[in-house]
Amino acid sequence: MHISIVLPAKNESEGLQRTLPALRQAFPAAEVIVVDDGSTDDTAAVAAQLGARVLSSPYSMGNGAAIKRGARAASGEVIVFMDADGQHDPNHISLLLERLQQGYDMVVGARSSGGQASVGRGLANALYNRLASWMTGHKVLDLTSGFRAVRASKFREFLHLLPNGFSYPTTSTMAFFRSAYPVTYVPIEVARRVGTQSHIRPLRDGVRFLLIIFKIATLYSPLKLFAPTAIAFALLGLGHYAWTFATQGRFTNMSALMLSASVIVFLIGLVSEQITGLTYLHGRDAGVDPDEKPEWR
């Protein structure tokens, strides 16, 4: 099978010096693409020297933007995404590919609790996993892992949905679940990153990761978010009305406001559900021929 391995990289020259030789040894025939996201060091030169195909951006556009650029350029029917900082073992790629051959369209390397960057990040990821599991009805072991193998034709259907920032794993995973493309997880161990510290800043990116929670819901099924909110407003409105009627014998503006909010939120959920369905339909229409199947499958 022909695979492409895409590594988004920003100032990761040190990590690439360890990762790329190991990749070449494990998969000598694979296409290796390093997407240089506006690095200020010699990331591009090191990648080219070690035999990778380099796509350079004149300035940093974000991890998700690098993923999209690499996915568009990849020639393989299977794309493997992994970090360039030395955390992911190239030998684990074969584990992902084995599961793809069993009929899955996306296989994700799931990190153990010890593989999380910090306790705070680990707790946040655990929350995301539980929420995604509830939304999809499937056990999600690692929603934010950047180490994954996908069928290229399926993944390109959702490029228009992927953000330019750090939440591409969340978006792509939920998109596959929404479209009934089978997803599975393979437990892996990750090493400590090499080179500069993580590009994620807790203060700067904290709000962004909080928004991921809402994106999970709206990407998969908006009504699962809006319907409980509408019910909560309705219960508050009825409860407030019961209290004011019992104590004052009247129906107050606050009760009317909360009951009205309940109806409005529910209607917004219905509209969002329709928009979400149209968004995924647009992605399929803009993708490759759905009848096209890789020869090796």
XYZ file of C-alpha atoms in Angstrom:
297
model
C 0.000 0.000 0.000
C 1.178 3.522 -0.752
C 1.252 5.772 2.294
C 2.143 9.392 2.873
C 3.458 10.544 6.244
C 2.772 14.198 7.061
C 4.623 16.005 9.848
C 3.639 19.597 10.688
C 6.739 21.322 12.039
C 7.493 24.691 13.568
C 11.055 25.128 14.842
C 11.477 21.357 15.156
C 14.903 20.855 13.558
C 16.175 18.929 16.579
C 13.181 16.635 16.702
C 13.318 15.982 12.949
C 16.925 14.831 13.217
C 15.683 11.950 15.351
C 12.302 11.334 13.751
C 13.073 11.364 10.018
C 15.905 8.763 10.026
C 13.704 6.432 12.085
C 10.852 6.970 9.622
C 13.060 6.158 6.649
C 14.296 3.013 8.331
C 10.789 1.814 9.203
C 9.070 2.872 5.943
C 11.670 3.408 3.200
C 9.047 3.511 0.415
C 6.694 5.980 2.107
C 6.268 9.562 0.973
C 7.408 11.792 3.849
C 6.150 15.380 3.840
C 7.338 17.980 6.340
C 5.155 21.095 6.407
C 7.321 23.917 7.712
C 4.920 26.291 9.448
C 6.960 29.491 9.241
C 9.909 28.207 11.271
C 12.658 30.639 12.256
C 15.302 27.923 12.627
C 16.689 25.465 10.055
C 13.700 23.106 10.170
C 13.209 23.206 6.378
C 16.912 22.661 5.623
C 17.192 19.735 8.038
C 14.069 18.091 6.623
C 15.281 18.460 3.036
C 18.739 17.163 3.941
C 17.165 14.071 5.491
C 15.194 13.306 2.345
C 11.744 14.634 3.182
C 9.559 16.604 0.806
C 9.323 20.080 2.330
C 6.377 22.475 2.056
C 7.288 25.830 3.565
C 4.998 28.656 4.641
C 6.351 32.216 4.702
C 4.750 32.749 8.099
C 3.073 30.626 10.760
C -0.501 29.707 9.840
C -1.152 27.154 12.575
C -0.974 23.417 13.103
C -4.301 22.778 11.387
C -3.274 24.805 8.354
C -0.115 22.705 8.060
C -2.201 19.530 8.250
C -4.508 20.738 5.478
C -1.595 21.703 3.256
C 0.076 18.356 3.777
C -3.151 16.445 3.132
C -3.684 18.243 -0.165
C -0.132 17.498 -1.303
C -0.034 13.837 -0.214
C -0.153 11.267 -3.015
C -0.791 8.171 -0.896
C -4.193 6.557 -0.471
C -3.416 6.453 3.258
C -2.092 9.463 5.186
C -0.349 9.166 8.529
C -0.159 12.316 10.636
C 2.409 12.524 13.415
C 4.324 15.137 15.389
C 7.827 16.185 14.403
C 9.063 16.604 17.969
C 10.094 12.987 18.539
C 7.141 12.033 20.737
C 5.740 9.451 18.333
C 7.563 6.223 17.562
C 7.565 5.511 13.794
C 7.364 1.787 14.555
C 3.856 2.365 15.919
C 2.650 3.343 12.455
C 2.390 -0.327 11.506
C -0.102 -0.802 14.358
C -2.318 1.896 12.881
C -2.072 0.460 9.372
C -3.026 -3.018 10.589
C -6.309 -1.650 11.926
C -6.968 0.252 8.701
C -6.722 -3.027 6.813
C -9.425 -4.416 9.087
C -11.901 -1.960 7.558
C -11.517 1.210 9.621
C -11.253 4.616 7.952
C -9.422 6.359 10.803
C -7.117 4.842 13.401
C -5.859 7.036 16.242
C -2.909 6.431 18.530
C -4.346 6.835 22.029
C -1.942 8.154 24.648
C -1.893 6.809 28.176
C -2.340 9.168 31.131
C 1.437 9.319 31.480
C 1.740 10.596 27.930
C -0.105 13.860 28.643
C 1.950 17.051 28.630
C 0.724 18.093 32.101
C -1.853 17.234 34.728
C -4.066 20.100 33.565
C -3.898 18.993 29.952
C -4.620 15.429 31.010
C -7.749 16.463 32.925
C -8.952 18.608 30.031
C -8.428 15.777 27.551
C -10.275 13.364 29.844
C -13.227 15.787 29.850
C -13.152 16.030 26.050
C -13.057 12.235 25.749
C -16.068 11.764 28.016
C -18.068 14.434 26.235
C -17.223 13.028 22.802
C -18.107 9.513 23.957
C -21.514 10.752 25.137
C -22.138 12.659 21.919
C -21.179 9.832 19.548
C -22.227 6.783 21.546
C -18.759 5.315 20.952
C -15.838 5.025 23.341
C -13.390 7.835 22.543
C -9.996 7.142 24.098
C -8.032 10.181 22.916
C -9.901 12.942 21.104
C -6.919 15.293 20.741
C -4.172 12.904 19.653
C -2.268 14.119 16.594
C -0.971 10.648 15.743
C -3.424 9.015 13.350
C -3.780 7.168 10.059
C -6.668 7.950 7.701
C -7.899 7.064 4.274
C -6.932 10.101 2.232
C -10.127 10.276 0.166
C -12.269 10.303 3.314
C -10.111 12.832 5.161
C -10.116 15.324 2.284
C -13.911 15.478 2.429
C -13.618 17.464 5.660
C -10.719 19.813 4.926
C -13.159 22.733 4.732
C -14.206 22.009 8.333
C -10.718 21.880 9.833
C -9.545 24.972 11.740
C -6.111 26.452 11.207
C -5.320 26.123 14.909
C -4.727 23.194 17.240
C -8.127 21.473 17.266
C -7.882 19.626 13.947
C -7.823 16.184 15.699
C -11.118 16.960 17.443
C -12.780 18.249 14.289
C -11.644 15.398 12.044
C -12.593 12.711 14.571
C -16.094 14.070 15.095
C -16.535 14.525 11.343
C -15.712 10.850 10.753
C -18.139 9.745 13.468
C -20.849 12.024 12.072
C -20.414 10.572 8.572
C -20.470 6.961 9.837
C -16.860 6.333 8.854
C -15.518 3.737 11.319
C -12.951 5.015 13.830
C -10.865 2.998 16.277
C -8.029 3.550 18.745
C -4.682 1.859 19.342
C -2.981 2.407 22.731
C 0.543 3.812 22.336
C 3.268 5.202 24.526
C 4.769 8.592 23.691
C 8.228 9.914 24.508
C 9.149 13.302 25.909
C 9.275 15.921 23.169
C 12.627 17.046 21.755
C 13.703 20.647 21.207
C 11.754 23.756 22.081
C 8.871 23.738 24.516
C 5.323 23.116 23.351
C 3.768 25.805 21.150
C 0.564 25.591 23.186
C 0.287 28.297 25.863
C -2.190 27.580 28.687
C -3.303 31.202 29.114
C -3.504 32.049 25.425
C -5.042 28.771 24.327
C -7.184 28.030 27.378
C -10.237 29.745 25.918
C -9.660 28.017 22.585
C -9.635 24.605 24.196
C -12.761 25.514 26.160
C -14.453 26.283 22.832
C -13.526 22.786 21.664
C -16.180 21.467 24.049
C -18.864 23.437 22.229
C -17.382 22.547 18.851
C -17.632 18.844 19.726
C -21.356 19.225 20.266
C -22.081 21.421 17.265
C -19.980 19.293 14.921
C -21.725 16.060 15.777
C -25.311 16.817 16.784
C -26.267 20.376 17.814
C -29.578 19.248 19.305
C -27.683 17.267 21.937
C -26.380 20.619 23.168
C -29.376 22.865 22.481
C -32.175 20.506 23.577
C -30.955 20.080 27.208
C -30.346 23.839 27.379
C -33.892 24.497 26.157
C -35.299 22.038 28.707
C -33.323 23.733 31.470
C -34.762 27.146 30.538
C -38.257 25.669 30.370
C -37.934 24.102 33.830
C -36.568 27.337 35.265
C -39.426 29.296 33.704
C -42.092 26.899 34.975
C -40.476 26.750 38.403
C -40.280 30.529 38.623
C -43.910 30.815 37.487
C -45.032 28.282 40.123
C -43.204 30.243 42.834
C -44.536 33.675 41.792
C -48.079 32.330 41.357
C -47.983 30.766 44.813
C -46.518 33.867 46.499
C -47.836 36.728 44.384
C -50.630 35.201 42.342
C -49.274 36.405 39.003
C -47.216 35.486 35.939
C -44.050 37.600 35.841
C -41.906 38.905 33.011
C -38.997 36.763 34.184
C -41.051 33.589 33.744
C -42.078 34.730 30.261
C -38.459 35.513 29.396
C -37.184 32.087 30.423
C -39.992 30.222 28.657
C -39.401 32.293 25.524
C -35.677 31.574 25.741
C -36.471 27.863 25.917
C -38.418 27.984 22.661
C -35.799 30.149 20.928
C -32.888 27.913 21.975
C -34.741 24.811 20.787
C -35.507 26.392 17.410
C -31.874 27.466 17.043
C -30.901 23.850 17.715
C -33.222 22.641 14.947
C -31.755 25.130 12.473
C -28.207 24.225 13.542
C -28.981 20.544 12.984
C -30.050 21.290 9.414
C -26.999 23.478 8.767
C -24.705 20.774 10.121
C -26.266 18.203 7.803
C -25.827 20.512 4.811
C -22.210 21.171 5.789
C -21.340 17.483 5.688
C -23.253 17.056 2.442
C -21.178 19.864 0.929
C -18.001 18.119 2.063
C -18.982 14.884 0.337
C -19.925 16.692 -2.869
C -16.595 18.524 -2.865
C -14.570 15.353 -2.192
C -13.401 12.584 -4.443
C -15.562 9.990 -6.116
C -17.246 8.052 -3.268
C -17.153 4.884 -5.385
C -13.375 5.043 -5.704
C -11.750 2.342 -3.571
C -8.048 1.753 -3.006
C -6.850 -1.417 -4.678
C -5.232 -2.755 -1.524
C -8.404 -2.559 0.578
